[in-house]
Amino acid sequence: MEKIVIIGGVAAGLKAAAKVKRCNPKAEVTVIEKGELISYGACGLPFYLAGEIISIDDLMKTPVGVKRNPEYFQNIKDITVLTQSLATSINRQEKYVTIKNLSDGNERNISYDKLVIATGATPIKPNLSGINLKNVFQFWHPNVVKEIRDGLDKRLYKNAVIIGAGLIGLEVADALLMRGVDVTIVEMKDQIFPAFLDKEMAANVEKHLWAEGITLKLNEKVLHFNGEDYVTEVVTDKGAIPADLVIIAIGARPNVDLAQAAGLDIGPTGAIAVDKFMRTNDPDIYAGGDCVENFNLITGKKVFAPMGSTANKHGRVIGENLCGNNTEFAGVLNTVAVSMLGYNVGKTGLTERDAKELGIDFISTTVSGHDRPHYMSEAKIITTKLVVDANTRRVLGAQIIGEGDVTKRIDIVAAVITAKGDIQMLFDIDLSYAPPFNSPIDNVAVAANAIMNKLEGKFKGISSLAAKDKAASDNTVFLDVRTPTECEKLRIGDCQNVKYIPLGQLRGRLSELDKDQEIIAFCKISLRGYEAEVILEGEGFNNVKVLEGGLVAWPFKCEK
């Protein structure tokens, strides 16, 4: 009977254990977990904080309501789970793990034939004065989040400061605002979501967050925390912010000490190095989850990408291979999605910033449109940015934001990138169509068409960032081709030279435009802006561009 020992009892570890028992019911599987809780859905914690999930126990239950505790794994899956048991060392020569019972301090050795390390990651805790004050939390473990929610239920918090504007920080901000707490986010970079959105896309999300009541302090660094017992304010390099609740969400580090002490290789990202089969440099030891490094499907480079979805895939691959298979883990695209305050954000593959840093000759475009036909009552606007290799036309990445459905579009692009597909494939895919779900030509296909038109010289777009640099120029005309009624409701702001000519009147008012000037045409989503470009170029205007994404994707000042 083969003995398999797994260190770590959350996503990757227990997924591997369950897969092993399905493939080899005779295997003896033991899982070692230092905490009391196992197999919990950590990604659901912000929604528990918001009150959308009633009990934190719901994050540890099966779909039919059975709690996934050691008894469940023993009785249903024949897996032994030892909680409050800390793995202190690995003896690779004699093949055993030394564990310490955290309840009584006793130590013992557990032998193995195959070992799995799934020790996860630890949230980064900056070395700042006052960080150990009460009500300064790291949003990570269910017990900590339960303590925060208990305080919310007792109405103990009025002013929350969140350190970090990444996925966790923004989801927590959403939850706290829903609970009636004033929220300020402090981010040392000059934008939110610095790891996966380009600046102009992030700026549009920031615009929405400000409108919903969240205060953003970007390009600002936290120096220390003030308070005698409980935190009272967060001090940054630009001033002090009142706070009776602080959430630190600035990232995580892989837990590699145990592996490193055992002589296992650590990769360039600082995480455990594994091959495509999830094996370490010891053929009898596998590793998976947030403690290991992955490789990017596009670049082939090693990356540290801790995600619950990836950890579960790791577990399945490891389980297969522990049973004698040769299953490979394909890699990652850093695909993410988040919803906050009625606004959705998704990303997959490379951003434009990534492509620039890698020296890739790329082309990008941004388009806006409804996520289903405009005549449907549930239609919402989304903005899609595509990044494509200009030479091979291979799709490199996408970012999609807005109030509409972004996830299925992001998943479509992720599938095309995984298949090493080009921009034509993104248009060719035979997607479903029905008015309650999408338009006849879906948003990603529209974006693909825009890229292909760009490559063929038919569409000359300009990004909002590039257009903003021209806003003060006397030689650039911003041509708004919307109707007068639309213009009365909302106009582009901070532009030196704006001309209002409805599209239907453009052919008859060409004399109002100067062919020697640069013209940037736009409308709400710039579909009419593209029509204006075609009209003007047909009339001999040679310096016409279209504001990509239109007024919807303009992240700067607008006037009513």
Coordinates of C-alpha atoms in Angstrom, one line a residue, residues 21-515:
K21 CA -8.3 8.2 -3.7
R22 CA -10.5 8.2 -6.8
C23 CA -7.7 6.8 -8.9
N24 CA -6.2 4.5 -6.3
P25 CA -8.7 3.7 -3.5
K26 CA -6.0 1.5 -1.8
A27 CA -3.6 4.3 -1.3
E28 CA -3.0 5.5 2.3
V29 CA -3.4 9.3 2.2
T30 CA -2.6 11.6 5.2
V31 CA -3.0 15.3 5.1
I32 CA -1.2 17.5 7.6
E33 CA -2.7 21.0 8.3
K34 CA -1.4 23.4 10.9
G35 CA -4.7 25.2 11.3
E36 CA -8.1 24.1 12.6
L37 CA -10.0 24.8 9.4
I38 CA -9.6 22.9 6.2
S39 CA -10.9 23.0 2.6
Y40 CA -12.5 26.4 2.8
G41 CA -13.3 28.7 0.0
A42 CA -11.1 31.7 0.8
C43 CA -12.3 33.6 -2.3
G44 CA -15.7 33.8 -0.8
L45 CA -14.5 35.8 2.3
P46 CA -15.3 39.3 0.9
F47 CA -18.8 38.2 0.2
Y48 CA -19.2 36.8 3.8
L49 CA -17.9 40.2 5.0
A50 CA -20.6 41.9 2.9
G51 CA -23.3 39.7 4.4
E52 CA -24.1 38.0 1.2
I53 CA -23.0 34.7 2.8
I54 CA -24.7 34.2 6.1
S55 CA -22.4 31.9 7.9
I56 CA -18.7 31.5 7.5
D57 CA -19.3 27.7 7.7
D58 CA -20.9 27.9 4.3
L59 CA -17.5 28.4 2.8
M60 CA -16.5 24.9 4.2
K61 CA -19.5 23.0 3.0
T62 CA -20.3 20.8 0.0
P63 CA -23.1 21.9 -2.4
V64 CA -25.6 19.8 -0.3
G65 CA -24.5 21.4 3.0
V66 CA -22.2 18.8 4.5
K67 CA -19.2 20.4 6.3
R68 CA -15.8 19.4 4.9
N69 CA -14.1 18.6 8.2
P70 CA -11.7 15.8 9.1
E71 CA -14.6 13.4 9.8
Y72 CA -16.0 14.1 6.3
F73 CA -12.8 13.3 4.6
Q74 CA -12.3 10.2 6.7
N75 CA -15.8 8.8 6.3
I76 CA -16.5 9.7 2.7
K77 CA -13.0 9.6 1.1
D78 CA -10.9 7.5 3.5
I79 CA -8.4 10.4 3.9
T80 CA -6.8 11.0 7.2
V81 CA -6.6 14.7 8.0
L82 CA -4.5 15.9 11.0
T83 CA -5.4 19.4 11.9
Q84 CA -3.3 21.6 14.3
S85 CA -0.3 19.7 13.1
L86 CA 2.7 21.6 11.9
A87 CA 5.2 20.0 9.6
T88 CA 8.6 21.1 11.0
S89 CA 11.0 19.2 8.7
I90 CA 11.3 16.8 5.8
N91 CA 13.9 14.0 5.8
R92 CA 14.2 13.2 2.1
Q93 CA 16.8 10.4 2.6
E94 CA 14.7 8.4 5.0
K95 CA 11.4 9.7 3.5
Y96 CA 9.5 11.0 6.5
V97 CA 8.0 14.2 7.7
T98 CA 8.3 15.4 11.3
I99 CA 5.2 17.0 12.6
K100 CA 4.4 18.8 15.8
N101 CA 1.0 18.7 17.5
L102 CA 0.2 22.3 18.3
S103 CA -2.3 21.3 21.0
D104 CA 0.1 19.3 23.2
G105 CA 3.6 20.0 21.7
N106 CA 4.3 16.3 20.9
E107 CA 6.3 15.5 17.9
R108 CA 6.3 12.4 15.7
N109 CA 7.5 11.2 12.3
I110 CA 5.2 10.2 9.4
S111 CA 6.8 8.1 6.6
Y112 CA 5.9 8.5 3.0
D113 CA 6.4 7.0 -0.4
K114 CA 5.3 10.2 -2.2
L115 CA 5.1 13.7 -0.6
V116 CA 3.0 16.7 -1.7
I117 CA 3.9 20.2 -0.5
A118 CA 0.9 22.6 -0.6
T119 CA 1.9 25.1 2.1
G120 CA 0.2 28.1 0.4
A121 CA 1.2 31.7 0.9
T122 CA 1.3 34.3 3.6
P123 CA 0.0 37.8 3.3
I124 CA 2.8 40.4 3.2
K125 CA 3.0 42.3 6.5
P126 CA 5.0 45.5 6.2
N127 CA 7.4 46.5 9.0
L128 CA 5.6 49.7 10.0
S129 CA 5.3 51.3 13.4
G130 CA 1.8 50.7 14.9
I131 CA 1.0 47.7 12.6
N132 CA 0.2 45.6 15.7
L133 CA -2.5 48.0 17.0
K134 CA -5.9 46.5 17.4
N135 CA -8.2 46.7 14.4
V136 CA -5.3 46.5 11.9
F137 CA -6.0 43.3 10.0
Q138 CA -4.6 41.3 7.2
F139 CA -7.5 39.9 5.1
W140 CA -6.6 36.3 4.7
H141 CA -7.8 33.7 7.2
P142 CA -11.5 33.0 7.9
N143 CA -11.0 33.5 11.6
V144 CA -9.7 37.0 11.0
V145 CA -12.5 37.9 8.6
K146 CA -15.0 36.6 11.1
E147 CA -13.6 39.0 13.7
I148 CA -13.9 41.9 11.2
R149 CA -17.5 41.0 10.4
D150 CA -18.4 40.7 14.1
G151 CA -17.2 44.3 14.5
L152 CA -19.3 45.3 11.5
D153 CA -22.3 43.7 13.0
K154 CA -21.8 45.6 16.2
R155 CA -21.3 48.9 14.2
L156 CA -17.8 49.4 15.6
Y157 CA -16.3 50.8 12.4
K158 CA -17.0 54.1 10.7
N159 CA -13.8 54.9 8.8
A160 CA -11.9 52.1 7.1
V161 CA -8.6 52.5 5.3
I162 CA -7.5 49.7 2.9
I163 CA -3.8 49.5 2.0
G164 CA -3.5 48.1 -1.5
A165 CA -5.7 48.5 -4.6
G166 CA -5.5 45.0 -5.9
L167 CA -8.1 42.3 -6.2
I168 CA -8.6 41.7 -2.4
G169 CA -8.4 45.4 -1.5
L170 CA -11.1 46.3 -4.0
E171 CA -13.4 43.4 -3.1
V172 CA -13.1 44.3 0.6
A173 CA -13.8 48.0 -0.2
D174 CA -17.0 46.9 -1.9
A175 CA -18.0 44.8 1.1
L176 CA -17.3 47.6 3.6
L177 CA -19.1 50.2 1.6
M178 CA -22.2 47.9 1.4
R179 CA -22.0 47.7 5.2
G180 CA -22.2 51.5 5.6
V181 CA -18.5 52.2 6.3
D182 CA -16.6 55.1 4.8
V183 CA -13.8 53.7 2.7
T184 CA -10.4 55.1 1.7
I185 CA -8.0 53.1 -0.4
V186 CA -4.3 53.9 -0.3
E187 CA -2.1 52.6 -3.1
M188 CA 1.6 53.4 -3.6
K189 CA 1.3 53.0 -7.4
D190 CA -0.3 55.6 -9.5
Q191 CA -3.4 53.5 -10.4
I192 CA -5.6 50.8 -9.0
F193 CA -5.1 47.2 -10.2
P194 CA -1.5 48.0 -11.1
A195 CA -0.7 44.3 -11.8
F196 CA -3.3 43.7 -14.5
L197 CA -4.9 46.8 -16.0
D198 CA -3.4 49.4 -18.3
K199 CA -3.6 52.9 -17.0
E200 CA -6.5 54.2 -19.0
M201 CA -8.6 51.2 -18.2
A202 CA -7.8 51.5 -14.5
A203 CA -8.7 55.2 -14.7
N204 CA -12.2 54.3 -15.9
V205 CA -12.7 52.0 -13.0
E206 CA -11.3 54.7 -10.6
K207 CA -13.9 57.1 -12.1
H208 CA -16.6 54.7 -11.1
L209 CA -15.3 54.1 -7.6
W210 CA -15.1 57.8 -6.9
A211 CA -18.7 58.2 -8.1
E212 CA -19.8 55.4 -5.7
G213 CA -18.2 57.1 -2.7
I214 CA -14.8 55.5 -2.3
T215 CA -11.9 57.8 -1.7
L216 CA -8.7 56.9 -3.7
K217 CA -5.3 58.0 -2.6
L218 CA -3.0 56.9 -5.4
N219 CA 0.8 57.3 -5.6
E220 CA 0.8 57.5 -1.8
K221 CA 2.9 55.6 0.6
V222 CA 1.9 54.5 4.1
L223 CA 4.5 55.5 6.8
H224 CA 3.0 54.3 10.1
F225 CA -0.2 53.9 12.1
N226 CA -1.2 56.0 15.1
G227 CA -3.2 55.0 18.2
E228 CA -2.6 53.9 21.8
D229 CA -4.4 50.6 21.8
Y230 CA -6.7 50.7 18.8
V231 CA -5.7 52.3 15.5
T232 CA -6.9 55.9 15.1
E233 CA -5.2 57.1 11.9
V234 CA -3.0 56.0 9.0
V235 CA -0.1 58.3 8.3
T236 CA 1.2 58.5 4.7
D237 CA 3.8 60.6 3.0
K238 CA 1.0 63.1 2.1
G239 CA -0.9 63.4 5.4
A240 CA -3.0 61.5 8.0
I241 CA -6.2 59.6 7.4
P242 CA -8.7 58.9 10.2
A243 CA -9.3 55.2 10.7
D244 CA -10.9 52.9 13.2
L245 CA -10.4 49.9 10.8
V246 CA -7.4 49.1 8.6
I247 CA -7.2 46.3 6.1
I248 CA -3.7 45.4 4.7
A249 CA -3.9 43.8 1.3
I250 CA -0.6 44.3 -0.5
G251 CA 0.0 40.8 -1.8
A252 CA 1.4 37.5 -0.5
R253 CA 4.6 35.6 -0.3
P254 CA 4.9 31.8 -1.0
N255 CA 5.6 29.6 2.1
V256 CA 8.8 28.0 1.0
D257 CA 10.8 27.6 4.3
L258 CA 10.0 24.0 4.8
A259 CA 10.8 23.1 1.2
Q260 CA 14.0 25.2 1.2
A261 CA 15.2 23.6 4.4
A262 CA 14.8 20.2 2.8
G263 CA 17.0 21.2 -0.1
L264 CA 14.3 21.6 -2.7
D265 CA 14.9 24.1 -5.5
I266 CA 13.4 27.6 -5.2
G267 CA 12.7 29.3 -8.5
P268 CA 13.5 32.9 -9.7
T269 CA 10.1 34.1 -8.4
G270 CA 10.8 33.0 -4.9
A271 CA 8.4 30.2 -5.0
I272 CA 9.0 26.4 -5.2
A273 CA 10.3 25.3 -8.6
V274 CA 8.3 22.5 -10.2
D275 CA 8.3 21.0 -13.7
K276 CA 5.2 20.6 -16.0
F277 CA 4.2 17.5 -14.0
M278 CA 4.3 19.6 -10.7
R279 CA 7.3 17.7 -9.5
T280 CA 10.1 19.3 -7.5
N281 CA 13.8 18.4 -8.1
D282 CA 13.1 15.4 -5.9
P283 CA 11.1 12.9 -8.0
D284 CA 9.2 11.7 -5.0
I285 CA 8.0 15.2 -3.9
Y286 CA 5.4 17.2 -5.7
A287 CA 4.3 20.7 -4.9
G288 CA 1.3 22.8 -5.8
G289 CA -0.9 25.8 -5.0
D290 CA 0.2 29.2 -3.8
C291 CA 3.7 28.0 -2.8
V292 CA 4.8 27.2 -6.3
E293 CA 5.7 29.1 -9.4
N294 CA 3.9 28.8 -12.7
F295 CA 4.9 29.6 -16.2
N296 CA 3.1 32.1 -18.5
L297 CA 1.5 30.4 -21.5
I298 CA 2.4 33.3 -23.8
T299 CA 6.0 34.2 -22.7
G300 CA 7.1 30.9 -21.2
K301 CA 8.5 32.9 -18.3
K302 CA 8.2 31.8 -14.6
V303 CA 5.6 33.8 -12.7
F304 CA 4.2 33.8 -9.2
A305 CA 0.4 33.8 -9.7
P306 CA -1.5 32.7 -6.5
M307 CA -5.1 31.9 -7.5
G308 CA -7.7 29.6 -6.1
S309 CA -8.5 28.3 -9.5
T310 CA -4.9 27.5 -10.3
A311 CA -4.4 25.8 -6.9
N312 CA -7.3 23.4 -7.6
K313 CA -5.9 22.6 -11.0
H314 CA -2.5 21.9 -9.5
G315 CA -4.2 19.5 -7.1
R316 CA -5.9 17.5 -9.8
V317 CA -2.7 17.2 -11.9
I318 CA -0.7 16.1 -8.8
G319 CA -3.3 13.6 -7.9
E320 CA -3.3 12.1 -11.5
N321 CA 0.5 11.9 -11.4
L322 CA 0.7 10.3 -8.0
C323 CA -1.4 7.5 -9.6
G324 CA 1.2 6.9 -12.3
N325 CA -0.1 9.2 -15.0
N326 CA 1.9 11.8 -16.9
T327 CA -0.5 14.7 -16.8
E328 CA 0.9 18.1 -17.5
F329 CA -0.2 21.5 -16.1
A330 CA -0.5 23.8 -19.1
G331 CA 0.4 27.1 -17.4
V332 CA -1.4 30.3 -16.6
L333 CA -2.5 33.5 -18.3
N334 CA -3.1 35.4 -15.1
T335 CA -6.8 35.5 -15.9
V336 CA -8.8 37.4 -13.2
A337 CA -12.2 38.8 -12.7
V338 CA -13.7 41.0 -10.0
S339 CA -17.0 42.7 -9.4
M340 CA -17.5 45.8 -7.2
L341 CA -20.2 48.3 -6.7
G342 CA -22.1 47.3 -9.8
Y343 CA -18.9 47.4 -12.0
N344 CA -17.1 44.4 -13.5
V345 CA -13.5 44.0 -14.4
G346 CA -11.8 41.1 -16.2
K347 CA -8.3 40.5 -17.6
T348 CA -6.4 37.7 -19.3
G349 CA -3.0 37.4 -20.9
L350 CA -0.7 40.4 -21.5
T351 CA -1.5 44.0 -21.0
E352 CA -0.1 46.7 -23.3
R353 CA 2.4 47.5 -20.6
D354 CA 3.5 43.9 -20.4
A355 CA 4.0 43.8 -24.2
K356 CA 6.1 46.9 -24.2
E357 CA 8.3 45.6 -21.4
L358 CA 8.8 42.4 -23.3
G359 CA 9.7 44.2 -26.5
I360 CA 6.8 42.7 -28.5
D361 CA 5.7 44.6 -31.6
F362 CA 2.0 44.8 -30.7
I363 CA -1.1 46.5 -31.8
S364 CA -4.0 47.3 -29.5
T365 CA -7.5 48.7 -29.7
T366 CA -10.3 49.7 -27.3
V367 CA -14.0 49.5 -28.2
S368 CA -17.1 50.1 -26.2
G369 CA -20.6 48.7 -26.7
H370 CA -23.6 47.0 -25.1
D371 CA -23.2 43.5 -23.8
R372 CA -26.5 42.6 -25.6
P373 CA -28.8 44.4 -28.0
H374 CA -29.4 48.0 -26.9
Y375 CA -33.2 47.4 -27.0
M376 CA -33.0 44.8 -24.2
S377 CA -33.8 46.3 -20.8
E378 CA -30.8 44.6 -19.2
A379 CA -28.3 45.8 -21.8
K380 CA -25.2 47.4 -20.2
I381 CA -22.1 49.0 -21.6
I382 CA -18.7 47.3 -21.5
T383 CA -15.3 48.5 -22.8
T384 CA -13.0 45.9 -24.3
K385 CA -9.2 46.4 -24.9
L386 CA -7.4 43.8 -27.0
V387 CA -3.6 43.4 -27.4
V388 CA -2.4 41.5 -30.4
D389 CA 1.0 40.6 -31.9
A390 CA 1.3 43.0 -34.9
N391 CA 3.4 40.5 -36.9
T392 CA 1.8 37.1 -36.2
R393 CA -1.6 38.5 -35.4
R394 CA -1.7 36.2 -32.3
V395 CA -4.0 37.4 -29.6
L396 CA -1.9 38.3 -26.5
G397 CA -4.4 39.7 -24.0
A398 CA -7.6 41.4 -23.2
Q399 CA -9.0 43.7 -20.5
I400 CA -12.8 44.3 -20.2
I401 CA -14.6 46.6 -17.8
G402 CA -18.1 47.9 -17.3
E403 CA -21.5 47.3 -15.9
G404 CA -22.3 44.5 -18.3
D405 CA -21.1 40.9 -18.5
V406 CA -17.3 40.7 -18.9
T407 CA -16.4 37.2 -17.7
K408 CA -17.7 35.2 -20.6
R409 CA -15.8 37.5 -23.0
I410 CA -12.6 37.2 -21.0
D411 CA -13.0 33.5 -21.0
I412 CA -13.5 33.5 -24.8
V413 CA -10.2 35.4 -25.2
A414 CA -8.4 33.1 -22.7
A415 CA -9.5 30.1 -24.7
V416 CA -8.2 31.6 -28.0
I417 CA -4.9 32.6 -26.4
T418 CA -4.5 29.1 -24.9
A419 CA -5.1 27.7 -28.4
K420 CA -2.4 30.1 -29.7
G421 CA -5.2 31.6 -31.9
D422 CA -4.9 34.7 -34.0
I423 CA -7.3 37.7 -34.2
Q424 CA -9.2 36.0 -37.1
M425 CA -10.1 33.1 -34.8
L426 CA -11.6 35.5 -32.3
F427 CA -14.0 36.6 -35.0
D428 CA -14.5 33.2 -36.5
I429 CA -15.7 31.4 -33.3
D430 CA -19.3 30.4 -33.7
L431 CA -20.7 32.0 -30.5
S432 CA -24.2 31.6 -29.3
Y433 CA -26.6 34.4 -30.0
A434 CA -29.9 35.4 -28.4
P435 CA -30.9 39.0 -27.4
P436 CA -31.1 38.1 -23.7
F437 CA -27.5 37.1 -23.7
N438 CA -25.5 39.0 -26.4
S439 CA -25.5 40.8 -29.7
P440 CA -25.3 39.1 -33.2
I441 CA -21.6 40.0 -33.3
D442 CA -20.3 39.8 -29.8
N443 CA -18.1 42.5 -28.2
V444 CA -14.9 40.5 -28.6
A445 CA -15.6 39.9 -32.2
V446 CA -16.2 43.6 -32.7
A447 CA -12.9 44.3 -31.1
A448 CA -11.2 41.7 -33.3
N449 CA -12.7 43.5 -36.4
A450 CA -11.3 46.8 -35.1
I451 CA -7.8 45.3 -34.8
M452 CA -8.0 43.8 -38.3
N453 CA -9.3 47.2 -39.7
K454 CA -6.3 48.8 -38.0
L455 CA -3.9 46.4 -39.4
E456 CA -5.3 47.0 -42.9
G457 CA -5.2 50.8 -42.4
K458 CA -9.0 51.2 -42.5
F459 CA -9.4 52.3 -38.9
K460 CA -7.1 54.9 -37.4
G461 CA -7.8 54.9 -33.7
I462 CA -6.2 56.9 -30.9
S463 CA -6.3 55.9 -27.2
S464 CA -7.8 58.1 -24.6
L465 CA -4.3 58.7 -23.0
A466 CA -2.8 59.7 -26.4
A467 CA -5.8 61.9 -27.1
K468 CA -5.6 63.6 -23.7
D469 CA -2.1 64.7 -24.6
K470 CA -3.6 66.6 -27.6
A471 CA -6.5 68.2 -25.7
A472 CA -4.7 71.5 -25.3
S473 CA -3.5 71.7 -28.8
D474 CA -4.9 74.4 -31.2
N475 CA -4.1 72.1 -34.1
T476 CA -6.3 69.3 -32.9
V477 CA -10.1 69.3 -33.2
F478 CA -12.2 67.0 -31.1
L479 CA -15.2 66.3 -33.4
D480 CA -18.3 65.2 -31.4
V481 CA -20.8 63.7 -33.8
R482 CA -23.5 62.9 -31.2
T483 CA -27.0 64.5 -31.3
P484 CA -27.6 67.9 -29.6
T485 CA -29.7 66.1 -26.9
E486 CA -26.8 63.8 -26.1
C487 CA -24.4 66.7 -25.9
E488 CA -26.6 68.6 -23.5
K489 CA -26.4 65.7 -21.0
L490 CA -22.6 65.1 -21.1
R491 CA -19.7 66.6 -22.9
I492 CA -16.0 65.9 -23.0
G493 CA -14.0 68.2 -20.7
D494 CA -10.7 70.0 -20.6
C495 CA -10.3 70.2 -24.4
Q496 CA -9.2 73.3 -26.2
N497 CA -11.0 72.8 -29.4
V498 CA -14.3 70.8 -29.5
K499 CA -16.6 70.9 -32.6
Y500 CA -20.2 69.7 -32.4
I501 CA -21.5 68.4 -35.7
P502 CA -24.1 65.5 -35.6
L503 CA -23.2 62.7 -37.9
G504 CA -26.2 63.2 -40.0
Q505 CA -25.2 66.8 -40.8
L506 CA -21.5 66.1 -41.3
R507 CA -21.5 65.9 -45.1
G508 CA -23.3 69.3 -45.3
R509 CA -21.0 71.0 -42.9
L510 CA -17.5 70.0 -44.1
S511 CA -16.6 73.6 -44.7
E512 CA -16.5 74.1 -40.9
L513 CA -13.5 71.8 -40.6
D514 CA -9.9 72.5 -41.6
K515 CA -8.1 69.8 -43.6

